[in-house]
CSV table of C-alpha atoms and ligand atoms in Angstrom, one decimal:
chain,number,residue,atom,x,y,z
R,295,MET,CA,-3.9,-33.8,10.6
R,296,ALA,CA,-5.8,-30.6,9.9
R,297,ILE,CA,-3.7,-28.7,12.4
R,298,ASN,CA,-0.5,-30.0,10.8
R,299,ALA,CA,-1.7,-29.0,7.3
R,300,ASP,CA,-2.5,-25.5,8.6
R,301,ALA,CA,0.9,-25.2,10.2
R,302,GLN,CA,2.5,-26.2,6.9
R,303,GLU,CA,0.5,-23.7,5.0
R,304,LEU,CA,1.3,-21.0,7.5
R,305,ALA,CA,5.0,-21.7,7.1
R,306,ALA,CA,4.6,-21.6,3.4
R,307,LEU,CA,2.7,-18.3,3.7
R,308,ARG,CA,5.5,-16.7,5.8
R,309,SER,CA,8.0,-17.7,3.2
R,310,LEU,CA,5.9,-16.3,0.4
R,311,SER,CA,5.2,-13.1,2.5
R,312,ALA,CA,9.0,-12.5,2.9
R,313,ASN,CA,9.5,-12.8,-0.8
R,314,ILE,CA,6.6,-10.4,-1.6
R,315,GLY,CA,7.9,-8.0,1.1
R,316,ARG,CA,11.4,-7.9,-0.5
R,317,ASP,CA,10.0,-6.9,-3.9
R,318,PRO,CA,9.5,-3.1,-4.0
R,319,HIS,CA,7.2,-3.5,-7.0
R,320,LEU,CA,4.8,-5.5,-4.8
R,321,THR,CA,5.1,-3.9,-1.3
R,322,GLN,CA,6.7,-0.9,0.3
R,323,ALA,CA,7.3,-0.3,4.0
R,324,ALA,CA,4.6,-1.7,6.2
R,325,GLY,CA,2.1,-1.9,3.3
R,326,GLY,CA,0.5,-5.0,1.9
R,327,ASN,CA,-0.5,-8.0,4.0
R,328,THR,CA,-1.2,-11.7,3.8
R,329,SER,CA,-3.5,-14.1,5.6
R,330,LEU,CA,-4.5,-17.7,6.1
R,331,LYS,CA,-7.8,-19.0,7.4
R,332,ALA,CA,-7.6,-22.0,9.7
R,333,GLY,CA,-11.1,-22.9,10.7
R,334,ASP,CA,-12.6,-19.8,12.3
R,335,THR,CA,-9.2,-18.2,12.9
R,336,LEU,CA,-7.6,-15.8,10.5
R,337,TRP,CA,-3.9,-15.5,10.7
R,338,ILE,CA,-3.0,-12.0,9.4
R,339,LYS,CA,0.0,-9.8,9.2
R,340,ALA,CA,0.3,-7.5,12.2
R,341,SER,CA,-0.2,-3.7,11.7
R,342,GLY,CA,3.0,-1.7,11.3
R,343,THR,CA,5.2,-4.8,10.6
R,344,TRP,CA,6.9,-5.3,7.3
R,345,LEU,CA,6.2,-8.3,5.1
R,346,LYS,CA,9.9,-8.7,4.4
R,347,ASP,CA,10.3,-9.7,8.1
R,348,ALA,CA,7.8,-12.5,7.9
R,349,LEU,CA,10.4,-15.2,8.2
R,350,ALA,CA,12.8,-13.5,10.7
R,351,GLU,CA,10.0,-12.4,13.1
R,352,ASP,CA,6.6,-13.7,14.1
R,353,ILE,CA,4.4,-11.1,12.5
R,354,MET,CA,1.2,-13.1,12.1
R,355,VAL,CA,-1.7,-12.3,14.5
R,356,PRO,CA,-4.8,-14.7,15.1
R,357,VAL,CA,-8.2,-13.1,14.7
R,358,ALA,CA,-11.7,-14.6,15.3
R,359,ILE,CA,-13.5,-14.5,11.9
R,360,PRO,CA,-17.2,-15.0,12.7
R,361,PRO,CA,-17.6,-12.0,15.1
R,362,LEU,CA,-15.6,-9.7,12.8
R,363,LEU,CA,-17.8,-10.6,9.8
R,364,ARG,CA,-20.9,-10.0,11.9
R,365,ALA,CA,-19.5,-6.6,12.9
R,366,VAL,CA,-18.9,-5.7,9.2
R,367,GLU,CA,-22.4,-6.9,8.2
R,368,GLN,CA,-24.0,-4.8,11.0
R,369,ARG,CA,-21.8,-1.8,10.1
R,370,ASP,CA,-20.6,-1.9,13.7
R,371,PRO,CA,-17.7,0.7,14.1
R,372,ALA,CA,-15.9,-2.1,16.1
R,373,ALA,CA,-15.0,-3.6,12.8
R,374,ASP,CA,-12.7,-0.6,12.3
R,375,GLN,CA,-10.7,-1.8,15.3
R,376,PRO,CA,-9.7,-5.4,14.4
R,377,GLN,CA,-7.5,-5.6,17.5
R,378,GLY,CA,-10.8,-6.1,19.3
R,379,PHE,CA,-11.1,-9.4,17.5
R,380,ALA,CA,-7.6,-10.7,18.1
R,381,ILE,CA,-7.4,-14.1,19.9
R,382,GLU,CA,-5.3,-12.9,22.8
R,383,ALA,CA,-4.4,-16.4,24.1
R,384,LEU,CA,-2.6,-17.1,20.9
R,385,ASN,CA,-1.3,-13.5,20.3
R,386,ILE,CA,2.1,-14.0,21.9
R,387,ARG,CA,3.6,-10.7,20.8
R,388,LYS,CA,0.4,-8.7,21.6
R,389,LEU,CA,0.5,-7.1,18.1
R,390,ARG,CA,-2.5,-5.5,16.5
R,391,PRO,CA,-3.9,-7.2,13.4
R,392,SER,CA,-3.5,-5.3,10.1
R,393,ILE,CA,-5.9,-2.3,9.6
R,394,GLU,CA,-6.9,-4.2,6.4
R,395,THR,CA,-8.0,-7.4,8.3
R,396,THR,CA,-11.6,-7.0,7.1
R,397,VAL,CA,-10.5,-7.2,3.5
R,398,HIS,CA,-9.0,-10.7,4.2
R,399,ALA,CA,-12.0,-11.9,6.4
R,400,LEU,CA,-14.5,-11.0,3.6
R,401,MET,CA,-12.8,-13.1,1.0
R,402,PRO,CA,-14.1,-16.7,1.3
R,403,GLN,CA,-10.8,-18.3,0.1
R,404,ARG,CA,-8.3,-19.6,2.7
R,405,VAL,CA,-5.3,-17.7,1.5
R,406,VAL,CA,-5.4,-14.0,0.7
R,407,LEU,CA,-2.6,-11.8,-0.6
R,408,HIS,CA,-3.0,-8.0,-0.6
R,409,VAL,CA,-0.2,-6.1,-2.3
R,410,HIS,CA,0.5,-2.5,-3.3
R,411,CYS,CA,1.7,-3.7,-6.7
R,412,VAL,CA,3.1,-0.6,-8.6
R,413,ASP,CA,1.7,-1.8,-11.9
R,414,THR,CA,-1.8,-2.2,-10.4
R,415,ILE,CA,-1.6,1.1,-8.6
R,416,SER,CA,-0.5,2.8,-11.8
R,417,LEU,CA,-3.7,1.6,-13.5
R,418,ALA,CA,-5.8,2.1,-10.3
R,419,VAL,CA,-5.2,5.8,-10.2
R,420,GLN,CA,-6.4,6.3,-13.8
R,421,ALA,CA,-10.0,7.4,-14.3
R,422,ASP,CA,-10.3,4.7,-17.0
R,423,CYS,CA,-9.0,2.0,-14.6
R,424,GLU,CA,-12.0,-0.3,-14.9
R,425,ALA,CA,-11.9,-0.4,-18.7
R,426,GLN,CA,-8.1,-0.8,-18.7
R,427,ILE,CA,-8.2,-3.7,-16.3
R,428,ALA,CA,-11.1,-5.4,-18.2
R,429,LYS,CA,-8.9,-5.5,-21.3
R,430,ARG,CA,-6.0,-7.1,-19.4
R,431,LEU,CA,-7.9,-9.5,-17.1
R,432,ASP,CA,-10.4,-10.8,-19.6
R,433,GLY,CA,-11.4,-14.4,-18.5
R,434,LEU,CA,-10.5,-13.9,-14.9
R,435,GLU,CA,-13.0,-13.6,-12.1
R,436,TRP,CA,-12.2,-10.1,-10.9
R,437,ALA,CA,-14.1,-7.2,-9.3
R,438,TYR,CA,-13.4,-3.5,-9.3
R,439,VAL,CA,-13.8,-1.7,-5.9
R,440,PRO,CA,-14.1,2.1,-5.9
R,441,TYR,CA,-11.8,4.0,-3.5
R,442,ARG,CA,-12.8,3.9,0.2
R,443,ARG,CA,-10.6,4.4,3.2
R,444,PRO,CA,-9.0,1.1,4.4
R,445,GLY,CA,-10.9,-0.4,7.3
R,446,LEU,CA,-14.7,-0.6,7.6
R,447,PRO,CA,-15.4,1.7,4.6
R,448,LEU,CA,-13.3,-0.4,2.3
R,449,ALA,CA,-14.8,-3.6,3.7
R,450,GLN,CA,-18.3,-2.3,2.9
R,451,GLY,CA,-17.1,-1.3,-0.6
R,452,ILE,CA,-15.8,-4.9,-1.2
R,453,ALA,CA,-18.9,-6.5,0.2
R,454,GLU,CA,-21.0,-4.5,-2.4
R,455,ARG,CA,-18.8,-5.7,-5.3
R,456,LEU,CA,-18.0,-9.3,-4.3
R,457,ARG,CA,-19.7,-12.1,-6.3
R,458,PRO,CA,-19.3,-15.8,-5.9
R,459,GLY,CA,-16.1,-17.0,-7.6
R,460,VAL,CA,-14.3,-13.7,-7.5
R,461,ASP,CA,-10.7,-14.2,-6.5
R,462,VAL,CA,-9.1,-10.9,-7.8
R,463,LEU,CA,-10.0,-7.5,-6.5
R,464,ILE,CA,-8.7,-4.2,-8.0
R,465,LEU,CA,-8.9,-1.6,-5.3
R,466,ALA,CA,-9.1,1.9,-6.9
R,467,ASN,CA,-6.3,4.2,-5.8
R,468,HIS,CA,-4.9,1.5,-3.6
R,469,GLY,CA,-3.8,-2.0,-4.9
R,470,LEU,CA,-4.5,-5.6,-5.6
R,471,VAL,CA,-6.0,-8.6,-3.7
R,472,VAL,CA,-5.8,-12.2,-4.9
R,473,ALA,CA,-7.2,-15.2,-3.1
R,474,ALA,CA,-7.0,-19.0,-3.4
R,475,GLU,CA,-7.4,-22.2,-1.4
R,476,THR,CA,-3.7,-22.8,-1.1
R,477,VAL,CA,-0.6,-20.7,-0.7
R,478,ALA,CA,0.8,-22.1,-3.9
R,479,GLY,CA,-2.5,-21.3,-5.7
R,480,ALA,CA,-2.4,-17.7,-4.4
R,481,GLU,CA,1.2,-17.2,-5.4
R,482,ALA,CA,0.4,-18.6,-9.0
R,483,LEU,CA,-2.6,-16.2,-9.3
R,484,LEU,CA,-0.5,-13.3,-8.0
R,485,ARG,CA,2.2,-14.0,-10.6
R,486,ARG,CA,-0.4,-14.3,-13.4
R,487,VAL,CA,-2.3,-11.1,-12.5
R,488,THR,CA,0.7,-9.0,-12.0
R,489,GLY,CA,2.1,-10.3,-15.2
R,490,LEU,CA,-1.1,-9.3,-17.1
R,491,LEU,CA,-1.1,-5.9,-15.5
R,492,ALA,CA,2.7,-5.2,-16.0
R,493,ARG,CA,3.6,-2.2,-18.1
R,494,PRO,CA,7.1,-0.7,-18.7
R,495,PRO,CA,8.1,2.4,-16.9
R,496,ARG,CA,9.2,5.5,-19.0
R,497,GLU,CA,12.9,5.8,-19.3
R,498,VAL,CA,14.4,8.5,-17.1
R,499,ALA,CA,17.7,10.4,-16.9
R,500,GLU,CA,20.1,10.2,-14.0
R,501,PRO,CA,19.6,12.5,-10.9
R,502,ASN,CA,21.8,15.6,-10.7
R,503,LEU,CA,23.7,14.6,-7.5
R,504,VAL,CA,26.0,17.6,-7.7
R,505,ALA,CA,23.1,20.0,-7.8
R,506,LEU,CA,21.2,18.1,-5.1
R,507,THR,CA,24.2,17.9,-2.8
R,508,ALA,CA,24.7,21.7,-3.2
R,509,LEU,CA,21.0,22.2,-2.2
R,510,ILE,CA,21.4,20.0,0.9
R,511,GLY,CA,24.1,22.3,2.4
R,512,HIS,CA,23.3,22.6,6.1
R,513,THR,CA,19.5,22.1,5.7
R,514,GLY,CA,19.4,18.8,7.4
R,515,TYR,CA,17.9,17.2,4.3
R,516,ARG,CA,19.6,14.2,2.7
R,517,LEU,CA,19.5,12.1,-0.5
R,518,PRO,CA,16.8,9.4,-0.6
R,519,ALA,CA,17.8,5.9,0.6
R,520,ASP,CA,17.0,4.5,-2.9
R,521,VAL,CA,18.4,6.2,-6.0
R,522,LYS,CA,15.3,5.1,-8.0
R,523,ALA,CA,13.2,7.6,-5.9
R,524,HIS,CA,14.6,10.5,-7.9
R,525,ALA,CA,12.7,9.6,-11.1
R,526,ALA,CA,9.5,11.2,-9.8
R,527,ALA,CA,11.2,14.6,-9.9
R,528,ILE,CA,13.4,14.1,-13.0
R,529,ASP,CA,10.7,12.9,-15.4
R,530,PRO,CA,8.4,15.9,-16.3
R,531,GLU,CA,5.3,13.8,-16.6
R,532,SER,CA,5.9,12.0,-13.3
R,533,CYS,CA,6.6,15.3,-11.6
R,534,ARG,CA,3.3,16.7,-13.0
R,535,MET,CA,1.4,13.7,-11.8
R,536,ALA,CA,3.0,13.9,-8.3
R,537,SER,CA,2.3,17.6,-8.0
R,538,GLY,CA,-1.5,17.0,-8.5
R,539,GLY,CA,-1.9,15.5,-5.0
R,540,SER,CA,-2.1,12.2,-3.2
R,541,LEU,CA,-2.7,9.1,-5.3
R,542,TYR,CA,-3.1,6.3,-2.7
R,543,PRO,CA,-3.4,6.0,1.1
R,544,ASP,CA,0.1,4.9,2.1
R,545,HIS,CA,1.6,7.9,0.4
R,546,VAL,CA,-0.4,10.1,2.8
R,547,ILE,CA,0.5,8.0,5.8
R,548,PHE,CA,4.2,8.0,5.2
R,549,LEU,CA,4.9,11.2,3.3
R,550,GLY,CA,1.9,13.4,4.1
R,551,LYS,CA,-0.6,15.0,1.9
R,552,GLY,CA,0.5,15.2,-1.8
R,553,SER,CA,4.0,16.0,-3.0
R,554,VAL,CA,5.9,19.2,-2.5
R,555,VAL,CA,7.6,20.4,-5.8
R,556,ALA,CA,10.1,23.2,-5.6
R,557,ARG,CA,9.4,26.1,-7.8
R,558,SER,CA,11.9,27.6,-10.2
R,559,GLY,CA,14.8,29.1,-8.1
R,560,GLU,CA,13.6,27.8,-4.8
R,561,ASP,CA,16.0,26.1,-2.4
R,562,VAL,CA,15.1,24.0,0.6
R,563,MET,CA,14.7,27.0,2.9
R,564,ARG,CA,12.4,28.8,0.5
R,565,VAL,CA,10.3,25.7,0.0
R,566,THR,CA,10.0,25.2,3.8
R,567,GLU,CA,9.0,28.9,4.3
R,568,ARG,CA,6.4,28.6,1.6
R,569,CYS,CA,4.9,25.4,3.1
R,570,GLY,CA,5.1,26.6,6.7
R,571,THR,CA,6.7,23.3,7.6
R,572,ALA,CA,9.6,21.1,6.5
R,573,PRO,CA,8.1,18.5,4.1
R,574,ALA,CA,9.2,14.8,4.4
R,575,ALA,CA,10.4,15.1,0.7
R,576,ILE,CA,10.9,17.8,-1.8
R,577,LEU,CA,10.9,17.2,-5.5
R,578,PHE,CA,13.3,19.4,-7.5
R,579,PRO,CA,12.2,19.2,-11.1
R,580,GLY,CA,14.8,17.8,-13.5
R,581,LEU,CA,17.3,17.3,-10.6
R,582,GLY,CA,15.9,14.7,-8.2
R,583,VAL,CA,14.5,14.4,-4.7
R,584,LEU,CA,15.7,15.4,-1.2
R,585,MET,CA,14.4,13.8,2.0
R,586,ARG,CA,14.1,15.5,5.4
R,587,GLY,CA,17.0,14.1,7.6
R,588,ASP,CA,14.6,12.4,10.0
R,589,ALA,CA,12.3,10.9,7.3
R,590,SER,CA,11.5,7.3,8.2
R,591,PRO,CA,12.4,4.2,6.3
R,592,GLY,CA,8.7,4.0,5.3
R,593,ALA,CA,8.9,7.5,3.9
R,594,ASP,CA,11.9,6.5,1.7
R,595,ALA,CA,10.1,3.4,0.5
R,596,MET,CA,7.0,5.4,-0.4
R,597,GLN,CA,9.1,8.0,-2.3
R,598,ARG,CA,10.5,5.2,-4.4
R,599,CYS,CA,7.0,3.8,-4.9
R,600,LEU,CA,5.8,7.2,-6.2
R,601,ALA,CA,8.6,7.1,-8.8
R,602,ASP,CA,7.7,3.5,-9.8
R,603,VAL,CA,3.9,4.2,-10.0
R,604,THR,CA,4.0,7.5,-11.9
R,605,ALA,CA,6.6,6.2,-14.4
R,606,ARG,CA,4.0,3.6,-15.4
R,607,VAL,CA,0.9,5.8,-15.6
R,608,ASP,CA,-0.3,6.6,-19.2
R,609,VAL,CA,0.7,10.2,-19.8
R,610,ALA,CA,-2.6,10.9,-21.6
R,611,ALA,CA,-4.8,9.4,-18.7
R,612,LYS,CA,-6.9,11.5,-16.5
R,613,LEU,CA,-6.0,10.8,-12.9
R,614,ASN,CA,-8.1,10.3,-9.8
R,615,TYR,CA,-6.6,11.9,-6.7
R,616,LEU,CA,-7.7,11.5,-3.2
R,617,THR,CA,-10.0,14.4,-2.2
R,618,ALA,CA,-9.2,16.8,0.7
R,619,ALA,CA,-11.6,14.9,2.9
R,620,GLU,CA,-10.0,11.5,2.0
R,621,ASN,CA,-6.6,12.9,2.8
R,622,ASP,CA,-7.8,14.3,6.1
R,623,GLU,CA,-9.5,11.0,7.2
R,624,LEU,CA,-6.2,9.2,6.7
R,625,ILE,CA,-4.1,11.7,8.6
R,626,ASN,CA,-6.5,11.9,11.5
R,627,TRP,CA,-7.1,8.1,11.8
R,628,ASP,CA,-6.2,6.4,15.1
R,629,ALA,CA,-5.2,3.1,13.5
R,630,GLU,CA,-2.9,4.8,11.1
R,631,GLN,CA,-1.3,6.9,13.8
R,632,TYR,CA,-0.5,3.6,15.6
R,633,ARG,CA,1.1,2.2,12.4
R,634,GLN,CA,3.1,5.4,11.8
R,635,LYS,CA,4.4,5.2,15.4
R,636,LEU,CA,5.6,1.7,14.9
R,637,ASN,CA,7.2,2.7,11.6
R,638,ALA,CA,9.0,5.7,13.2
R,639,ALA,CA,10.3,3.3,15.8
R,640,GLY,CA,12.2,1.5,13.1
R,641,GLY,CA,9.5,-0.4,11.3
E,784,ZN,ZN1,-3.4,-1.8,1.2
């Protein structure tokens, strides 16, 4: 009976995961992940896979919970390599569990959803995030977790803030976690919290496609896959926020450190010369965005995300950017290099 019930919940979770994965306001590219605990086994989304594929493909990996939690508690670096805790006999596709597996293992509830909700991120990059969230989530059992690199550092940050009864986590410069005993309960909580955190984006003008096409010329650059990505360059406030640096980890993973904004009169070649390299994306203020020809689907998804996030940030807010060291630890991180490799292979 218990096994049957777990199988039903896992099927329900895959269906919910696919829905979450298809909503660019909740997840982008290989970001975000979902899990179900069945006894001592955690079924968690595989690293580098996309939640939107949760029904079409088997993207869930089984992980042994007790040894992973022991490793977190003992600050054992092994906890940063969750693939070491995968139950290989059940891991048919030999995928690696998500780099955020420890986040899910630490939550006591059976079902955990972690999303890169753009409304949440837009608040989570503001220096006054905690006060802003407190106003909106009054009455809910939530906890604020200061920014740490995903993996063992984030797990330790969560462990420090977790109290009994907490089922909502706001991860600074990162995203949202909700947890419940059932898939239906987790979905209801996700809808409730994202509804409370929702705020309207600033209106933005259309991209100047004629000017952008002229800039493309023979540079090998192209228009973004999603027309909504242009807003980060068109809206002056969004462009200012983007130019300040990296706001959350997946931006660094898929687009590199910060955003490259063309200066007055610069074309693609001039920008590339100034940077010493061809950036994955170039923002042309007032016109729109160009993507490098070989930019991955993940890079396109994250460029759209940047537009969605910055359009929601309070223009008067002070922003927290990732520090140079925080950027570097993401770029040089093995687990992320693996995820980028899978993404480059077609995600
Ligand atoms: Zn995340």
